[in-house]
Amino acid sequence: MMKTKIKVAIFLLLGYVFEAQAQHGNVLIKNATVITITDGIKQNTDILIKGGKIEKIAKNIKAKGIDVIEADGMFAMPGIIDAHSHIAIDAVNEGTNPVTAEVFVGDALDPYDINIYRALAGGVTISHAMHGSANAIGGQCETIKHRWGVSNPEELRMQGALRTIKFALGENPIRSHGERGGIMPSTRMGVEQVFRDAFSQAKAYVKRWDDYKSGKDKLIPEYNLRMETIADILSGEIMIHCHSYRADEILMLMNVLKDFGINKICFQHVNEGFKVAPELAEFGAYASVFSDWWAYKFEVYYSTAYNAAILTKNGVITSINSDSRELIRHLYHEAAKTQKYGGLTDNEALRLITLNPAIQLGIDKRVGSLEKGKDADIVIFDKHPLSIYSIPQYTIVDGVTRFDISKDPADMRIEIDPNEKFPAFYEAVDHEHDDSCLQGLNELLFEK
Amino acid sequence: MKKKYTYLICLLLFPLMNFSQQITKSEGGIFLLKGGEIELLDDGRIQADLLIQDGEIKEIAESISHPGATLINCKGLIVFPGMIDCGTKLGLAEVGSISLTQDHNELGQFTPQMKALTAINPNSVNIPVTRVNGITTVLSTPSGGSFPGTAALINLHGYTPKQMYAGFEAIIFNYPSTGRRGRWDRRSDEDIAKDDKKSWEKIDEFWGNAKLQAEIKEKAQLNNSEINYKPQLDAMNGVVTGREYMIIEVNKESDILSAIKWVNKNKVKAIFSGVREGYLVTDSLVKYDVPVITGPILTNPSKNSDHYNTAYTNASKMQKAGVRVAIRTNETENVRNLPYNAGFAAAYGMGFKEAFKAVTIVPAQILGIDSKYGSLERGKIANIFVADGDPFETSTEIKYLFINGFKVPLESRHSYLYDEFLEREPGLSK
């Protein structure tokens, strides 16, 4: 009995040891064309990874007792970062109130979601798992590393990433609350007031606590997690990522933020961002856009695939995101479209899926470029990543190879439903790209 | 001094600038594409001139001269046949979420008499957005019930459906699916089987009636007598008698096999569309010579257990096994991504030549319009684009576009918004 217990204990302990080792790998990548993003392109260059970090980028690095990836003729670039996705989470929308700042998608992480692996197979190492867009102030989001293979949801989190929260403007909060529930907002005017109300209440909440702490007020204020969260937005600790489409509503939110002294925001989708690019640049707002989605609803009818290029050329830090478990598999191709629509240079295009999203998520000190000391999140392509013929060969997260095309059996599921005789076949939904920000609500509200 | 010149140049250019959101008119006439490389698909590329006259390719030869022709310098450029997408809703839908702008889905399970050509909006904003990427011809298809209507092939230029019509129509049959409609579809396997049985009871009855109607019509014609007006059944006349093609949307392995049996039993001239699991049944598709319109390529696998590249490789696997495969987008506003869907098929096994054929000559052959479309040959309709490189690469620029012999401007809402807003006036100042 005792022996078994000890065995189990040793086994578990070993498990932890292996797990810990698995989190941070050592690899030597040989003879790649290294696309650093911040320091040009280096031909026939090696990358030495130790303890999950980039230790050295140079020619002819010698290292013993370490896994080697022979990358002759291949292209190594920073792992792709998706600033807007909904994979690896079990719940997207808490659509019960126009303000739900207290909820957190990080409480619903699903490390078994097959879409993590498929994203890795497209070179994506980090994604921003976002709350949906049903509410003007939605829930908090989680930046995850695609450590496919782990079972503990905790291990998906990118520790130390900036805290973020989802806001939403326009049709989605209006449909979800005004149209359905008969409560504000049912217009874009109402959306503005939801923010002003929430920020004002949070300011008053902070003042009550300040007064109590300074002894000015003897009564202990009631603790309110929603207000605590919004207070963290006011103090700049949480960054807003706001679902938005139309130029007017983008300007509206920037005006509201100015009034409340908030100076950090990343607009998401922001299909009409190109119309107010100078204002976005002046505010210092970021933009995270689709490469070419449009016309799937009225508020994106007057948009253009040249959005990313116009924003970039106007000095707005811009990224290209997926918001889709399909697009996330080929963000390198989505970025390449900015060469067709606006003629961005190779480096400008690649920044849209590496360093720029890293800046938008507040993780650019650690990822987004290939530099000494940064996390070893790297994807290796067989051809230049902006070519349509390019196929990811290895995707490395913290020095651990999580995708290797040469060791890639068909069925990569970790979790298999024991009641399922055959894996379910899903017909393609007609329009797979109606923005998945309303996931969870679509079925409830809009399917007949 | 400099300022003066700038002012003068501006004044000169002023009439040429277009401030409205309308597309510039296309140009008709005789065009001589000089000195380009001509893409001849299986015959490779040759250095030659190409003459467009009367809407057709009049001549392809090493050196052509024609005094009346507008000269188009194609030196260093490649001349390609326009791409064909055999599965779109282009012209039938404008704004995705607004049902009043959607004309592809009529009420009812059995509405084959609904004609896509009737509802195509020649002025849809989506059309210029699509054609500037080199797509010149698309099949616009109704959707919805079992027999949602009759699809129509259109050229992406013209002001009436008649001007746009490219000579092919076909009834669509959505083969009953035993798959799941989405992740929210939690029916048990038994329930799915029950639903399938119910669907078939109705389809069998409808098909039986359509056949009966065809027989009655045949006899009535012999006697020169009138028959009752039954538009749903009359519309089926061509397909139940095996004279006309029917496009059958079918995707799941077992459904494809079942559809092949059904087609043979009922002697239907069939083209399969979708065919997401075609790679699993290539033997049967080849044996019964079923042509396939597959896509999108840029889509998720159908099963969680599938290899991540299943959708990327499906077209290639079918083509290599000997199936005639055309590639579609199944899109509306982003049909413009057809070359990139083909590009992914090319990257994942098909190679450029076969993938480009899958969006040009192969669809033309499958629809039986290859005497007029799908390649650059003398006498064919002048649907042509000229590019500075591989049309599957996003860095490639399209320089000229011809549809029905008209030189079509490379403009769309997207390019207009770019021109207007790249350097907005006024910028930040008031």
mmCIF file of N, CA and C in Angstrom, chain B residues 270-339:
data_model
loop_
_atom_site.group_PDB
_atom_site.id
_atom_site.type_symbol
_atom_site.label_atom_id
_atom_site.label_comp_id
_atom_site.label_asym_id
_atom_site.label_seq_id
_atom_site.Cartn_x
_atom_site.Cartn_y
_atom_site.Cartn_z
ATOM 1 N N ALA B 270 -24.724 14.400 -63.473
ATOM 2 C CA ALA B 270 -24.446 15.114 -62.219
ATOM 3 C C ALA B 270 -23.061 15.749 -62.199
ATOM 4 N N ILE B 271 -23.014 16.897 -61.530
ATOM 5 C CA ILE B 271 -21.743 17.498 -61.118
ATOM 6 C C ILE B 271 -21.840 17.586 -59.601
ATOM 7 N N PHE B 272 -20.825 17.105 -58.898
ATOM 8 C CA PHE B 272 -20.866 17.211 -57.440
ATOM 9 C C PHE B 272 -20.180 18.508 -56.999
ATOM 10 N N SER B 273 -20.755 19.126 -55.979
ATOM 11 C CA SER B 273 -20.082 20.306 -55.419
ATOM 12 C C SER B 273 -19.840 20.101 -53.934
ATOM 13 N N GLY B 274 -18.875 20.857 -53.407
ATOM 14 C CA GLY B 274 -18.489 20.681 -52.005
ATOM 15 C C GLY B 274 -17.465 19.568 -51.898
ATOM 16 N N VAL B 275 -17.958 18.339 -51.718
ATOM 17 C CA VAL B 275 -17.147 17.122 -51.763
ATOM 18 C C VAL B 275 -15.949 17.220 -50.818
ATOM 19 N N ARG B 276 -16.229 17.647 -49.610
ATOM 20 C CA ARG B 276 -15.150 17.861 -48.632
ATOM 21 C C ARG B 276 -14.396 16.579 -48.302
ATOM 22 N N GLU B 277 -15.106 15.448 -48.365
ATOM 23 C CA GLU B 277 -14.404 14.181 -48.091
ATOM 24 C C GLU B 277 -14.177 13.378 -49.376
ATOM 25 N N GLY B 278 -14.092 14.087 -50.476
ATOM 26 C CA GLY B 278 -13.842 13.421 -51.749
ATOM 27 C C GLY B 278 -12.563 12.599 -51.738
ATOM 28 N N TYR B 279 -11.569 13.071 -50.999
ATOM 29 C CA TYR B 279 -10.275 12.369 -50.968
ATOM 30 C C TYR B 279 -10.397 10.952 -50.435
ATOM 31 N N LEU B 280 -11.499 10.668 -49.716
ATOM 32 C CA LEU B 280 -11.691 9.319 -49.164
ATOM 33 C C LEU B 280 -12.377 8.386 -50.156
ATOM 34 N N VAL B 281 -12.961 8.955 -51.204
ATOM 35 C CA VAL B 281 -13.747 8.119 -52.127
ATOM 36 C C VAL B 281 -13.333 8.357 -53.577
ATOM 37 N N THR B 282 -12.056 8.614 -53.783
ATOM 38 C CA THR B 282 -11.610 8.933 -55.144
ATOM 39 C C THR B 282 -11.890 7.777 -56.113
ATOM 40 N N ASP B 283 -11.768 6.527 -55.636
ATOM 41 C CA ASP B 283 -12.012 5.374 -56.520
ATOM 42 C C ASP B 283 -13.394 5.464 -57.153
ATOM 43 N N SER B 284 -14.386 5.714 -56.306
ATOM 44 C CA SER B 284 -15.756 5.766 -56.820
ATOM 45 C C SER B 284 -15.959 6.959 -57.745
ATOM 46 N N LEU B 285 -15.385 8.104 -57.356
ATOM 47 C CA LEU B 285 -15.554 9.302 -58.193
ATOM 48 C C LEU B 285 -14.947 9.078 -59.574
ATOM 49 N N VAL B 286 -13.790 8.382 -59.597
ATOM 50 C CA VAL B 286 -13.133 8.107 -60.878
ATOM 51 C C VAL B 286 -13.935 7.068 -61.658
ATOM 52 N N LYS B 287 -14.350 6.012 -60.972
ATOM 53 C CA LYS B 287 -15.055 4.909 -61.633
ATOM 54 C C LYS B 287 -16.317 5.401 -62.339
ATOM 55 N N TYR B 288 -17.050 6.275 -61.676
ATOM 56 C CA TYR B 288 -18.292 6.766 -62.278
ATOM 57 C C TYR B 288 -18.118 8.108 -62.964
ATOM 58 N N ASP B 289 -16.866 8.542 -63.052
ATOM 59 C CA ASP B 289 -16.519 9.781 -63.748
ATOM 60 C C ASP B 289 -17.401 10.953 -63.334
ATOM 61 N N VAL B 290 -17.449 11.191 -62.026
ATOM 62 C CA VAL B 290 -18.226 12.324 -61.525
ATOM 63 C C VAL B 290 -17.322 13.550 -61.439
ATOM 64 N N PRO B 291 -17.649 14.621 -62.177
ATOM 65 C CA PRO B 291 -16.850 15.834 -62.035
ATOM 66 C C PRO B 291 -17.165 16.541 -60.716
ATOM 67 N N VAL B 292 -16.158 17.249 -60.199
ATOM 68 C CA VAL B 292 -16.275 17.806 -58.854
ATOM 69 C C VAL B 292 -15.918 19.298 -58.849
ATOM 70 N N ILE B 293 -16.757 20.075 -58.182
ATOM 71 C CA ILE B 293 -16.437 21.479 -57.887
ATOM 72 C C ILE B 293 -16.212 21.544 -56.382
ATOM 73 N N THR B 294 -14.964 21.645 -55.964
ATOM 74 C CA THR B 294 -14.697 21.575 -54.526
ATOM 75 C C THR B 294 -14.240 22.938 -53.983
ATOM 76 N N GLY B 295 -14.397 23.102 -52.690
ATOM 77 C CA GLY B 295 -13.946 24.334 -52.057
ATOM 78 C C GLY B 295 -15.000 24.866 -51.100
ATOM 79 N N PRO B 296 -14.664 25.864 -50.289
ATOM 80 C CA PRO B 296 -13.363 26.523 -50.291
ATOM 81 C C PRO B 296 -12.233 25.607 -49.811
ATOM 82 N N ILE B 297 -11.034 25.946 -50.269
ATOM 83 C CA ILE B 297 -9.830 25.256 -49.797
ATOM 84 C C ILE B 297 -9.441 25.828 -48.441
ATOM 85 N N LEU B 298 -9.629 27.148 -48.298
ATOM 86 C CA LEU B 298 -9.316 27.811 -47.030
ATOM 87 C C LEU B 298 -10.498 27.641 -46.081
ATOM 88 N N THR B 299 -10.589 26.449 -45.518
ATOM 89 C CA THR B 299 -11.674 26.137 -44.595
ATOM 90 C C THR B 299 -11.160 25.116 -43.594
ATOM 91 N N ASN B 300 -11.871 24.989 -42.489
ATOM 92 C CA ASN B 300 -11.436 24.021 -41.478
ATOM 93 C C ASN B 300 -11.767 22.601 -41.900
ATOM 94 N N PRO B 301 -11.013 21.636 -41.372
ATOM 95 C CA PRO B 301 -11.387 20.241 -41.595
ATOM 96 C C PRO B 301 -12.791 19.986 -41.027
ATOM 97 N N SER B 302 -13.470 18.964 -41.539
ATOM 98 C CA SER B 302 -14.851 18.690 -41.122
ATOM 99 C C SER B 302 -14.939 17.953 -39.798
ATOM 100 N N LYS B 303 -13.873 17.264 -39.437
ATOM 101 C CA LYS B 303 -13.891 16.481 -38.202
ATOM 102 C C LYS B 303 -12.721 16.900 -37.318
ATOM 103 N N ASN B 304 -12.943 16.860 -36.017
ATOM 104 C CA ASN B 304 -11.856 17.205 -35.099
ATOM 105 C C ASN B 304 -10.690 16.226 -35.220
ATOM 106 N N SER B 305 -10.982 15.021 -35.688
ATOM 107 C CA SER B 305 -9.929 14.008 -35.801
ATOM 108 C C SER B 305 -9.143 14.139 -37.100
ATOM 109 N N ASP B 306 -9.574 15.027 -37.987
ATOM 110 C CA ASP B 306 -8.904 15.153 -39.285
ATOM 111 C C ASP B 306 -7.533 15.817 -39.167
ATOM 112 N N HIS B 307 -6.671 15.474 -40.114
ATOM 113 C CA HIS B 307 -5.391 16.150 -40.232
ATOM 114 C C HIS B 307 -5.633 17.639 -40.495
ATOM 115 N N TYR B 308 -4.742 18.477 -39.953
ATOM 116 C CA TYR B 308 -4.992 19.923 -40.077
ATOM 117 C C TYR B 308 -5.066 20.384 -41.522
ATOM 118 N N ASN B 309 -4.381 19.657 -42.416
ATOM 119 C CA ASN B 309 -4.351 20.129 -43.800
ATOM 120 C C ASN B 309 -5.393 19.460 -44.700
ATOM 121 N N THR B 310 -6.360 18.764 -44.094
ATOM 122 C CA THR B 310 -7.344 18.003 -44.878
ATOM 123 C C THR B 310 -7.988 18.847 -45.982
ATOM 124 N N ALA B 311 -8.423 20.038 -45.640
ATOM 125 C CA ALA B 311 -9.112 20.863 -46.644
ATOM 126 C C ALA B 311 -8.130 21.426 -47.673
ATOM 127 N N TYR B 312 -6.877 21.632 -47.259
ATOM 128 C CA TYR B 312 -5.869 22.140 -48.195
ATOM 129 C C TYR B 312 -5.531 21.088 -49.261
ATOM 130 N N THR B 313 -5.559 19.797 -48.851
ATOM 131 C CA THR B 313 -5.046 18.738 -49.729
ATOM 132 C C THR B 313 -6.131 17.994 -50.503
ATOM 133 N N ASN B 314 -7.387 18.212 -50.117
ATOM 134 C CA ASN B 314 -8.478 17.442 -50.723
ATOM 135 C C ASN B 314 -8.491 17.550 -52.252
ATOM 136 N N ALA B 315 -8.431 18.775 -52.762
ATOM 137 C CA ALA B 315 -8.495 18.980 -54.215
ATOM 138 C C ALA B 315 -7.335 18.256 -54.902
ATOM 139 N N SER B 316 -6.159 18.410 -54.326
ATOM 140 C CA SER B 316 -4.974 17.805 -54.909
ATOM 141 C C SER B 316 -5.081 16.278 -54.943
ATOM 142 N N LYS B 317 -5.558 15.707 -53.832
ATOM 143 C CA LYS B 317 -5.661 14.245 -53.780
ATOM 144 C C LYS B 317 -6.658 13.727 -54.815
ATOM 145 N N MET B 318 -7.768 14.431 -54.969
ATOM 146 C CA MET B 318 -8.751 14.002 -55.967
ATOM 147 C C MET B 318 -8.178 14.127 -57.375
ATOM 148 N N GLN B 319 -7.534 15.270 -57.628
ATOM 149 C CA GLN B 319 -6.989 15.515 -58.974
ATOM 150 C C GLN B 319 -5.936 14.470 -59.333
ATOM 151 N N LYS B 320 -5.077 14.155 -58.365
ATOM 152 C CA LYS B 320 -4.012 13.172 -58.641
ATOM 153 C C LYS B 320 -4.590 11.788 -58.895
ATOM 154 N N ALA B 321 -5.765 11.515 -58.269
ATOM 155 C CA ALA B 321 -6.393 10.201 -58.468
ATOM 156 C C ALA B 321 -7.141 10.129 -59.791
ATOM 157 N N GLY B 322 -7.244 11.266 -60.473
ATOM 158 C CA GLY B 322 -7.878 11.236 -61.788
ATOM 159 C C GLY B 322 -9.275 11.841 -61.832
ATOM 160 N N VAL B 323 -9.700 12.462 -60.736
ATOM 161 C CA VAL B 323 -11.008 13.124 -60.731
ATOM 162 C C VAL B 323 -10.862 14.471 -61.427
ATOM 163 N N ARG B 324 -11.877 14.878 -62.172
ATOM 164 C CA ARG B 324 -11.874 16.226 -62.752
ATOM 165 C C ARG B 324 -12.300 17.200 -61.661
ATOM 166 N N VAL B 325 -11.385 18.068 -61.239
ATOM 167 C CA VAL B 325 -11.647 18.930 -60.081
ATOM 168 C C VAL B 325 -11.549 20.412 -60.431
ATOM 169 N N ALA B 326 -12.628 21.129 -60.164
ATOM 170 C CA ALA B 326 -12.602 22.590 -60.225
ATOM 171 C C ALA B 326 -12.628 23.116 -58.796
ATOM 172 N N ILE B 327 -12.056 24.310 -58.600
ATOM 173 C CA ILE B 327 -12.002 24.897 -57.255
ATOM 174 C C ILE B 327 -12.938 26.105 -57.185
ATOM 175 N N ARG B 328 -13.704 26.168 -56.099
ATOM 176 C CA ARG B 328 -14.631 27.288 -55.883
ATOM 177 C C ARG B 328 -14.319 27.937 -54.535
ATOM 178 N N THR B 329 -14.935 29.107 -54.300
ATOM 179 C CA THR B 329 -14.778 29.738 -52.988
ATOM 180 C C THR B 329 -15.998 29.530 -52.102
ATOM 181 N N ASN B 330 -17.180 29.330 -52.722
ATOM 182 C CA ASN B 330 -18.448 29.295 -51.985
ATOM 183 C C ASN B 330 -18.642 30.598 -51.200
ATOM 184 N N GLU B 331 -18.279 31.685 -51.839
ATOM 185 C CA GLU B 331 -18.250 32.982 -51.177
ATOM 186 C C GLU B 331 -19.187 33.973 -51.851
ATOM 187 N N THR B 332 -19.293 35.140 -51.249
ATOM 188 C CA THR B 332 -20.030 36.244 -51.875
ATOM 189 C C THR B 332 -19.091 37.434 -52.044
ATOM 190 N N GLU B 333 -18.847 38.172 -50.947
ATOM 191 C CA GLU B 333 -18.052 39.393 -51.082
ATOM 192 C C GLU B 333 -16.558 39.107 -51.205
ATOM 193 N N ASN B 334 -16.144 37.891 -50.878
ATOM 194 C CA ASN B 334 -14.725 37.579 -50.996
ATOM 195 C C ASN B 334 -14.433 36.462 -51.997
ATOM 196 N N VAL B 335 -15.244 36.426 -53.057
ATOM 197 C CA VAL B 335 -14.930 35.546 -54.186
ATOM 198 C C VAL B 335 -13.552 35.920 -54.735
ATOM 199 N N ARG B 336 -13.155 37.174 -54.464
ATOM 200 C CA ARG B 336 -11.838 37.644 -54.909
ATOM 201 C C ARG B 336 -10.699 36.773 -54.386
ATOM 202 N N ASN B 337 -10.973 35.950 -53.367
ATOM 203 C CA ASN B 337 -9.918 35.079 -52.842
ATOM 204 C C ASN B 337 -9.794 33.754 -53.592
ATOM 205 N N LEU B 338 -10.476 33.619 -54.721
ATOM 206 C CA LEU B 338 -10.340 32.387 -55.524
ATOM 207 C C LEU B 338 -8.881 32.043 -55.834
ATOM 208 N N PRO B 339 -8.063 33.020 -56.312
ATOM 209 C CA PRO B 339 -6.671 32.638 -56.594
ATOM 210 C C PRO B 339 -5.925 32.149 -55.356
#
